[in-house]
PDB file of C-alpha atoms in Angstrom:
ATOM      1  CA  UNK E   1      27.432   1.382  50.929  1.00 36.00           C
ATOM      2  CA  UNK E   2      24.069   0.335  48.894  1.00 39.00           C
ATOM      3  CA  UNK E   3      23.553   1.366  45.616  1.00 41.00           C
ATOM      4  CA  UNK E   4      21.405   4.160  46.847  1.00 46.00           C
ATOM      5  CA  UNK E   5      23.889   5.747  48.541  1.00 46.00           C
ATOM      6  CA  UNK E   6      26.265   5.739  45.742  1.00 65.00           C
ATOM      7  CA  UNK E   7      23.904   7.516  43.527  1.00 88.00           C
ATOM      8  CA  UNK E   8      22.941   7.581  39.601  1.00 95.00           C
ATOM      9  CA  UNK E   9      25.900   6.375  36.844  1.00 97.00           C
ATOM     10  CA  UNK E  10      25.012   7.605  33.596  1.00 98.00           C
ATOM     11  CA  UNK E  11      26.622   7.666  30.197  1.00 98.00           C
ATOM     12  CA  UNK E  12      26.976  10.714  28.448  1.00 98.00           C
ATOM     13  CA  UNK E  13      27.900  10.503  24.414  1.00 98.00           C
ATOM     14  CA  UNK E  14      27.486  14.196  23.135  1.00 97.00           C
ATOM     15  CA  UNK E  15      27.224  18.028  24.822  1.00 96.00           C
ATOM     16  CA  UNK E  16      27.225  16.286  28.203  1.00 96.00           C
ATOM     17  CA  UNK E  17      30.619  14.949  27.702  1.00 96.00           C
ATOM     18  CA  UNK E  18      31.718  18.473  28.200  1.00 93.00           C
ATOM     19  CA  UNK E  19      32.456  19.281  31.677  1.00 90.00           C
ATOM     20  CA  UNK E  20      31.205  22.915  31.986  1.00 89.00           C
ATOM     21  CA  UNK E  21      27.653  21.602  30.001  1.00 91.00           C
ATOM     22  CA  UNK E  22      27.249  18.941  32.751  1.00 92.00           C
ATOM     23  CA  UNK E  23      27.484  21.512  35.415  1.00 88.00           C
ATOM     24  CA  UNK E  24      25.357  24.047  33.933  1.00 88.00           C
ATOM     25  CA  UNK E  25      22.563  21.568  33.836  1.00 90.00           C
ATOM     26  CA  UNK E  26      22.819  20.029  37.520  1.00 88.00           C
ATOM     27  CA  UNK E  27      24.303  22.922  39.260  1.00 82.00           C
ATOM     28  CA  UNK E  28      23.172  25.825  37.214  1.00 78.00           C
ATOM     29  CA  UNK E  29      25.709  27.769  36.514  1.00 69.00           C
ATOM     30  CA  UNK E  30      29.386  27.310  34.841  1.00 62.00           C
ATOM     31  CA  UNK E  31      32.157  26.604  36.283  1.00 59.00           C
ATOM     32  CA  UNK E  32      35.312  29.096  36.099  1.00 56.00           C
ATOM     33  CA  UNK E  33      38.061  25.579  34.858  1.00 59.00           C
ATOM     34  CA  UNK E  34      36.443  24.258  31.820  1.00 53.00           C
ATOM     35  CA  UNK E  35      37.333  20.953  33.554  1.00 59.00           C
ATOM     36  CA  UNK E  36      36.262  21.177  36.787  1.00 61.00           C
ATOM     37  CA  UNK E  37      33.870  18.071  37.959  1.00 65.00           C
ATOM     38  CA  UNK E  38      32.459  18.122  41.814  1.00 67.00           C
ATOM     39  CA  UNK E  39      33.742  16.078  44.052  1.00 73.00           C
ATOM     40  CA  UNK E  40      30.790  13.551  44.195  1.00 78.00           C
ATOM     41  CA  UNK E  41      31.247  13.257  40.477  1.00 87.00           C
ATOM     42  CA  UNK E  42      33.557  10.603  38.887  1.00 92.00           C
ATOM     43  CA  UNK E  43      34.328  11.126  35.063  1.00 94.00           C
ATOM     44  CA  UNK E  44      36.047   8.559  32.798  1.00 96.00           C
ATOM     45  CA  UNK E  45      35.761   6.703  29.137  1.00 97.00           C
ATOM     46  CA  UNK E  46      33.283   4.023  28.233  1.00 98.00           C
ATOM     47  CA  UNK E  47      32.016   3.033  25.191  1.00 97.00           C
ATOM     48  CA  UNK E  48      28.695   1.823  24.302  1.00 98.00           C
ATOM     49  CA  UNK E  49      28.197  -1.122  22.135  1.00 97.00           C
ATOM     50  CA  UNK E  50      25.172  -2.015  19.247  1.00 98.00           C
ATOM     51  CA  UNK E  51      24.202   1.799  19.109  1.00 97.00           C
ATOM     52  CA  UNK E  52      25.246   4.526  16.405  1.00 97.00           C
ATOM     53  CA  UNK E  53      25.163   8.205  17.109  1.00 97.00           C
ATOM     54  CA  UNK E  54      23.695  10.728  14.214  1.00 96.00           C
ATOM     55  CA  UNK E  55      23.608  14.036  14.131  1.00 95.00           C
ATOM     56  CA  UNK E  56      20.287  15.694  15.059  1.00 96.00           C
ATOM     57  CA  UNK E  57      19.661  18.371  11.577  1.00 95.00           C
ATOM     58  CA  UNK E  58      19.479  21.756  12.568  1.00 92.00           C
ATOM     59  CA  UNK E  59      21.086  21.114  15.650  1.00 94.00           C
ATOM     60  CA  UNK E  60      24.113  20.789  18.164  1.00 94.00           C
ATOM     61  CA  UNK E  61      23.582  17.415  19.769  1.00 95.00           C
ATOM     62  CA  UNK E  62      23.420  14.302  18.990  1.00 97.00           C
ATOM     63  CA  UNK E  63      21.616  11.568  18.940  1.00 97.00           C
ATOM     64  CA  UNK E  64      21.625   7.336  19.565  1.00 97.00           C
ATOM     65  CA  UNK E  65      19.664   4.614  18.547  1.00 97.00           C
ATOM     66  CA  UNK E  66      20.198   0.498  18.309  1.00 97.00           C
ATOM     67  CA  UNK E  67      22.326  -0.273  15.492  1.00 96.00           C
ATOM     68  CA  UNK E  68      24.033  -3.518  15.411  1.00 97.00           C
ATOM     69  CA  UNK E  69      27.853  -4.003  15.612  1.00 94.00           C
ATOM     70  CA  UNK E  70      28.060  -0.293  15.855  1.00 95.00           C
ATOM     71  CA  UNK E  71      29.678   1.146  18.743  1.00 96.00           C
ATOM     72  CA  UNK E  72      29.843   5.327  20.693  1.00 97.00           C
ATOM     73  CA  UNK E  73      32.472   6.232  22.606  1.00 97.00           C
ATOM     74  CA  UNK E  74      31.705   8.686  25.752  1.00 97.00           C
ATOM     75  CA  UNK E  75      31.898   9.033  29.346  1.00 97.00           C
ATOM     76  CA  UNK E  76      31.047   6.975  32.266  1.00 98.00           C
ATOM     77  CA  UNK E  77      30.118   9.592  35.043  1.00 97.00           C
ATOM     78  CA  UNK E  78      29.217   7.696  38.752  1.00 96.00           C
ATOM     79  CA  UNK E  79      27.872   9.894  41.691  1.00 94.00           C
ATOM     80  CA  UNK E  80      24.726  11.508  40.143  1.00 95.00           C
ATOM     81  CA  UNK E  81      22.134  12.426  42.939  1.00 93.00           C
ATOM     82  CA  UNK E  82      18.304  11.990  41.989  1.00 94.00           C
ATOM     83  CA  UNK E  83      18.026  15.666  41.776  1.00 91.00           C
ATOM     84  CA  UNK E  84      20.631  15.957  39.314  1.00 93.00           C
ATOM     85  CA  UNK E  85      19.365  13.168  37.334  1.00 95.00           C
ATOM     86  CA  UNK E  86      15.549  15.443  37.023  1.00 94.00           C
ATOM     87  CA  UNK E  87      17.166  18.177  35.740  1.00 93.00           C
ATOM     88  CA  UNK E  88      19.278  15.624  33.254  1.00 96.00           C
ATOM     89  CA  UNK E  89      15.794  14.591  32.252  1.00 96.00           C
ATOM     90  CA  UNK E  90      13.985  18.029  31.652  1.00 94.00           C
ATOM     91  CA  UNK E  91      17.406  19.315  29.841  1.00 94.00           C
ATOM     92  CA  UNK E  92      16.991  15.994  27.199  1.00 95.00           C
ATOM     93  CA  UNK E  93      13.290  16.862  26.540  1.00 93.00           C
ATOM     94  CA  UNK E  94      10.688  14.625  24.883  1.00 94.00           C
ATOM     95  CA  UNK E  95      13.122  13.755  22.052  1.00 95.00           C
ATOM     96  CA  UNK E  96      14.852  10.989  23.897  1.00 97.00           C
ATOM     97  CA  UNK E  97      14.194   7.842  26.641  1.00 98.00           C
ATOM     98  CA  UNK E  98      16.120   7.280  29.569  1.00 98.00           C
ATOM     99  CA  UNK E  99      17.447   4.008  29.500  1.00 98.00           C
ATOM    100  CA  UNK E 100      19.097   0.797  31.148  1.00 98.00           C
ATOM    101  CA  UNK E 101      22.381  -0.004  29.244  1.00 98.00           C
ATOM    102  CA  UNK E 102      25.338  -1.786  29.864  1.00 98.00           C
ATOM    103  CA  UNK E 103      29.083   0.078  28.335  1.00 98.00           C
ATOM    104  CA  UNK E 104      32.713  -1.153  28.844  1.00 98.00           C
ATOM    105  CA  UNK E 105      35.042   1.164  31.008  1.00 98.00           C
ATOM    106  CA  UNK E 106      38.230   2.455  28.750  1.00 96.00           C
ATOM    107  CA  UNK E 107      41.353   1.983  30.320  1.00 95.00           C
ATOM    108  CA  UNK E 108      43.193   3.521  27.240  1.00 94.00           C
ATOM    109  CA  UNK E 109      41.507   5.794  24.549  1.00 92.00           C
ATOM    110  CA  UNK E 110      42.228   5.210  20.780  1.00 87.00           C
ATOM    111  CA  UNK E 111      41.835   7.214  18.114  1.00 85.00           C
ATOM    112  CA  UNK E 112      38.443   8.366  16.743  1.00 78.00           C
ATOM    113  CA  UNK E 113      38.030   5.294  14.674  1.00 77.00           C
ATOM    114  CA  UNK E 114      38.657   3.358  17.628  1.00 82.00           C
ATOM    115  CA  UNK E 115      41.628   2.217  17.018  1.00 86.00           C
ATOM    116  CA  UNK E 116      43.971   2.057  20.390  1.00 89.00           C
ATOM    117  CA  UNK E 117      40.757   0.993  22.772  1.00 91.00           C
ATOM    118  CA  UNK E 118      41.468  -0.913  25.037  1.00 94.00           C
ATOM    119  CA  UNK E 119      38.464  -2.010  26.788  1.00 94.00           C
ATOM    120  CA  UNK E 120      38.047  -2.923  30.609  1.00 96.00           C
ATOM    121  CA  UNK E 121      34.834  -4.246  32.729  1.00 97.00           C
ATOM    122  CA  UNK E 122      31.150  -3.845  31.645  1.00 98.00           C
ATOM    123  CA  UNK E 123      28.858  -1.950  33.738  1.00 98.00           C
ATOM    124  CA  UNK E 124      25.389  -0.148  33.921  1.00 98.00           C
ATOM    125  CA  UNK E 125      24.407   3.033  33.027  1.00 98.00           C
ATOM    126  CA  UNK E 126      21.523   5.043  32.631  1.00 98.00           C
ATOM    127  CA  UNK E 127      21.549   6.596  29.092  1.00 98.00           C
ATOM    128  CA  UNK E 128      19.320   8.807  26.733  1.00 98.00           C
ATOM    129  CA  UNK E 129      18.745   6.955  23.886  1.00 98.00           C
ATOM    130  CA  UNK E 130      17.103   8.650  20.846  1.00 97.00           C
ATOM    131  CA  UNK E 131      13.079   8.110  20.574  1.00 97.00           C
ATOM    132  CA  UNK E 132      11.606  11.480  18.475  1.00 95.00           C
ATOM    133  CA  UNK E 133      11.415  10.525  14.164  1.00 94.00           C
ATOM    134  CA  UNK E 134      14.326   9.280  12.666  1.00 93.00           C
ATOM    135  CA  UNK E 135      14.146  11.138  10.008  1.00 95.00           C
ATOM    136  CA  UNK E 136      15.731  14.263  11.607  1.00 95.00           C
ATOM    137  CA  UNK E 137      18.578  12.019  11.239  1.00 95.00           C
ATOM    138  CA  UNK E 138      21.772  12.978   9.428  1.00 94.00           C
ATOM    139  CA  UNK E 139      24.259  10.130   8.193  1.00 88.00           C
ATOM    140  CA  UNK E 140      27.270  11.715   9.213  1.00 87.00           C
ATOM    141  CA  UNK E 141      28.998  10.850  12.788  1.00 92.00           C
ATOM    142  CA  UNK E 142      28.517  13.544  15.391  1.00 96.00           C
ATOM    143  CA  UNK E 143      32.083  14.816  16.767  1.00 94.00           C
ATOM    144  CA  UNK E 144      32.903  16.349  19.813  1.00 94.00           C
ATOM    145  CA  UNK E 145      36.089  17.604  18.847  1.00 92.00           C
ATOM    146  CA  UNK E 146      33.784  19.808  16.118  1.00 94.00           C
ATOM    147  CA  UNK E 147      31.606  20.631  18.785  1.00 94.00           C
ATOM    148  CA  UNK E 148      34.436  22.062  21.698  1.00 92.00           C
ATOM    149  CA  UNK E 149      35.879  23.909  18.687  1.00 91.00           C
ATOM    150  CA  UNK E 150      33.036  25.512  16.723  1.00 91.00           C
ATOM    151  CA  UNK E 151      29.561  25.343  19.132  1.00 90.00           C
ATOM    152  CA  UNK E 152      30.800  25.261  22.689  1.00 88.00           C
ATOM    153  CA  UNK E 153      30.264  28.806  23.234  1.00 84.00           C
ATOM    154  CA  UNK E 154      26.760  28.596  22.158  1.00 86.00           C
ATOM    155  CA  UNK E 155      26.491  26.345  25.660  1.00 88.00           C
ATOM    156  CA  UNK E 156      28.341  28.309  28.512  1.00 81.00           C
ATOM    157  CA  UNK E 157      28.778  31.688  29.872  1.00 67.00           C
ATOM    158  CA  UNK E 158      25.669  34.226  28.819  1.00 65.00           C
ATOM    159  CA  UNK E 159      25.403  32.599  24.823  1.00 61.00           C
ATOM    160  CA  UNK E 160      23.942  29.111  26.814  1.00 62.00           C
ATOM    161  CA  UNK E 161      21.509  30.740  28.531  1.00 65.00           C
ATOM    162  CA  UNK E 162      18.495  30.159  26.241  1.00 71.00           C
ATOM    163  CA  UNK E 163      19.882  25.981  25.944  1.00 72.00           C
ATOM    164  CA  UNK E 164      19.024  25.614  29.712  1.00 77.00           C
ATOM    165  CA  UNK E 165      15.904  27.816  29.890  1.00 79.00           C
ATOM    166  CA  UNK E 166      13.465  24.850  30.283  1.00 81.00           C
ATOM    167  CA  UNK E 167      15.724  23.544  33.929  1.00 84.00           C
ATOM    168  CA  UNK E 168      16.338  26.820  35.084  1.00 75.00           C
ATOM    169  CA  UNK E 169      12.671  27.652  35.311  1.00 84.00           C
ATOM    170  CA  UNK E 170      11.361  24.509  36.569  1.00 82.00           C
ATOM    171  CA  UNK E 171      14.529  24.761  39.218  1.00 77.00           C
ATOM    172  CA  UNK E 172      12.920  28.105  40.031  1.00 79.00           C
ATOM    173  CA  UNK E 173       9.187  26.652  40.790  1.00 77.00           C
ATOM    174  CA  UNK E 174      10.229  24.271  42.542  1.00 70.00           C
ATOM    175  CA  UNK E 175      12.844  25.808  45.068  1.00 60.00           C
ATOM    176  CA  UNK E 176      11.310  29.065  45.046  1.00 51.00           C
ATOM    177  CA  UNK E 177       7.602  28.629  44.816  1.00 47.00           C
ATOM    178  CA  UNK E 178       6.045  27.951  48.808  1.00 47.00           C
ATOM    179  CA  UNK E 179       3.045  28.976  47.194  1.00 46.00           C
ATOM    180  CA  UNK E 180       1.573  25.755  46.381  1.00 49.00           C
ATOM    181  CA  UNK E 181       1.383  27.396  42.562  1.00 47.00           C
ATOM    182  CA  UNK E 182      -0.435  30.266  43.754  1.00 48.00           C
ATOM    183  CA  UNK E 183       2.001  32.688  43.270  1.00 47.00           C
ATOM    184  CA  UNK E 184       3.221  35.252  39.939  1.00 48.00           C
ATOM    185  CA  UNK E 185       4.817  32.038  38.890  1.00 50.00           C
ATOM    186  CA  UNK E 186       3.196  29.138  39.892  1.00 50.00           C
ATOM    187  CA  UNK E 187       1.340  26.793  37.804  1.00 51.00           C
ATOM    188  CA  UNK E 188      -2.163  27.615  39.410  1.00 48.00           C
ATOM    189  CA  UNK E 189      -1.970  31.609  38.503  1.00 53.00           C
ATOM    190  CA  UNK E 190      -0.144  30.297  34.716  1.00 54.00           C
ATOM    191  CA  UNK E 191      -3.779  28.179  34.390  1.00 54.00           C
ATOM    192  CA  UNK E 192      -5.768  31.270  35.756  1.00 51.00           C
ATOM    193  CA  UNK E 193      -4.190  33.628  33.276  1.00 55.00           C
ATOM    194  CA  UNK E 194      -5.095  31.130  30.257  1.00 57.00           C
ATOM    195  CA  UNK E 195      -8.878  31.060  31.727  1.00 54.00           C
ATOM    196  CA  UNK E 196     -11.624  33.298  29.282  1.00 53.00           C
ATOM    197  CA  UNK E 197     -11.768  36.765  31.089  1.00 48.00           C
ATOM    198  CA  UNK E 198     -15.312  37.281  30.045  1.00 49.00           C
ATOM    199  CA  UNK E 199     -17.200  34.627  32.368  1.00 47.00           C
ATOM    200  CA  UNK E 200     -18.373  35.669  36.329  1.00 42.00           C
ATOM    201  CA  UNK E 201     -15.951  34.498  38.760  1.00 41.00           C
ATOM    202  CA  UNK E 202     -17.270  31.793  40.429  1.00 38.00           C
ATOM    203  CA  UNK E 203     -14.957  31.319  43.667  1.00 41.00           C
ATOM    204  CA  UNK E 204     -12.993  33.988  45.500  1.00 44.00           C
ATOM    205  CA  UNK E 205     -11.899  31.592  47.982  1.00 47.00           C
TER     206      UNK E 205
END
């Protein structure tokens, strides 16, 4: 099987390490079992080395940038198809980079300090690392424990809705728009609408 065939592995360090946000974003809608992962989808522990996660002020996510000897533990999820991975991109926005990094597998899980890891082999994964100011920046660690207990229904069921706007209507163009942007929706009639109404039309064509 080439490396095509097996698809995108990514790692995932903050609302992505939540089942239910993962689906919402590359299937579009959420799944009834909080931990249900399709089938093409393999989930387990890794840890990043040499990068520290903040939290983002005035927000629910977090976010990761170079740090030496620091280290964020998250997932390591294989089986990502390129269409999955552009809706990945347009959910993480212009604050971060997709990037080229190498993590270590967990084949046990220690405690939040990190105590109890016990790491296994190193491979690659695509990751968003952090590229907007740092000074929207807080010094405290982001936790996901905080984030299941006190934010996750700001992310699923009807609540979410307005945190996956941005992929659901680019989704929408693209699947449902055959009319090459000419339609109610489409970019063409969007540009049209934002055109001065007081000059002659020039082309009815």
């Amino acid at each position: 099987m080439s490396a095509k065939d097996e698809g995108h592995s990514a790692f995932f360090y903050g609302t992505l390490m939540a089942p239910q946000v993962l689906h919402r974003v590359t299937h579009g809608s959420t799944p009834n079992d909080p931990k249900f992962v399709p089938d093409h989808i393999k989930v387990v522990p890794a840890i990043l080395h040499n990068y520290r996660r903040h939290r983002v002020k005035h927000a629910d996510y977090p976010a990761i940038v170079p740090v030496p000897s620091a280290s964020v533990r998250g997932t390591f999820v294989t089986g990502l198809r390129d269409a999955d991975i552009w809706r990945l991109d347009i959910f993480e926005g212009d604050e971060y980079v997709r990037k080229v990094v190498k993590v270590r597998l967990l084949t046990a899980v220690g405690d939040e300090s990190g105590q109890g890891n016990v790491e296994g082999d190193e491979v690659e994964a695509e990751t968003y690392v952090w590229k907007a100011s740092r000074n929207r920046h807080e010094d405290g660690e982001w936790d996901f424990a905080e984030f299941q207990r006190e934010k996750m229904r700001f992310w699923v069921g009807s609540e979410g809705q307005e945190e996956y706007e941005e992929v659901d209507e680019a989704v929408a163009e693209k699947q449902v728009d055959g009319t090459g942007g000419r339609g109610s929706n489409g970019h063409i009639t969007r540009a049209l609408k934002d055109e001065p109404t007081n000059e002659p039309m020039r082309n009815a064509v």
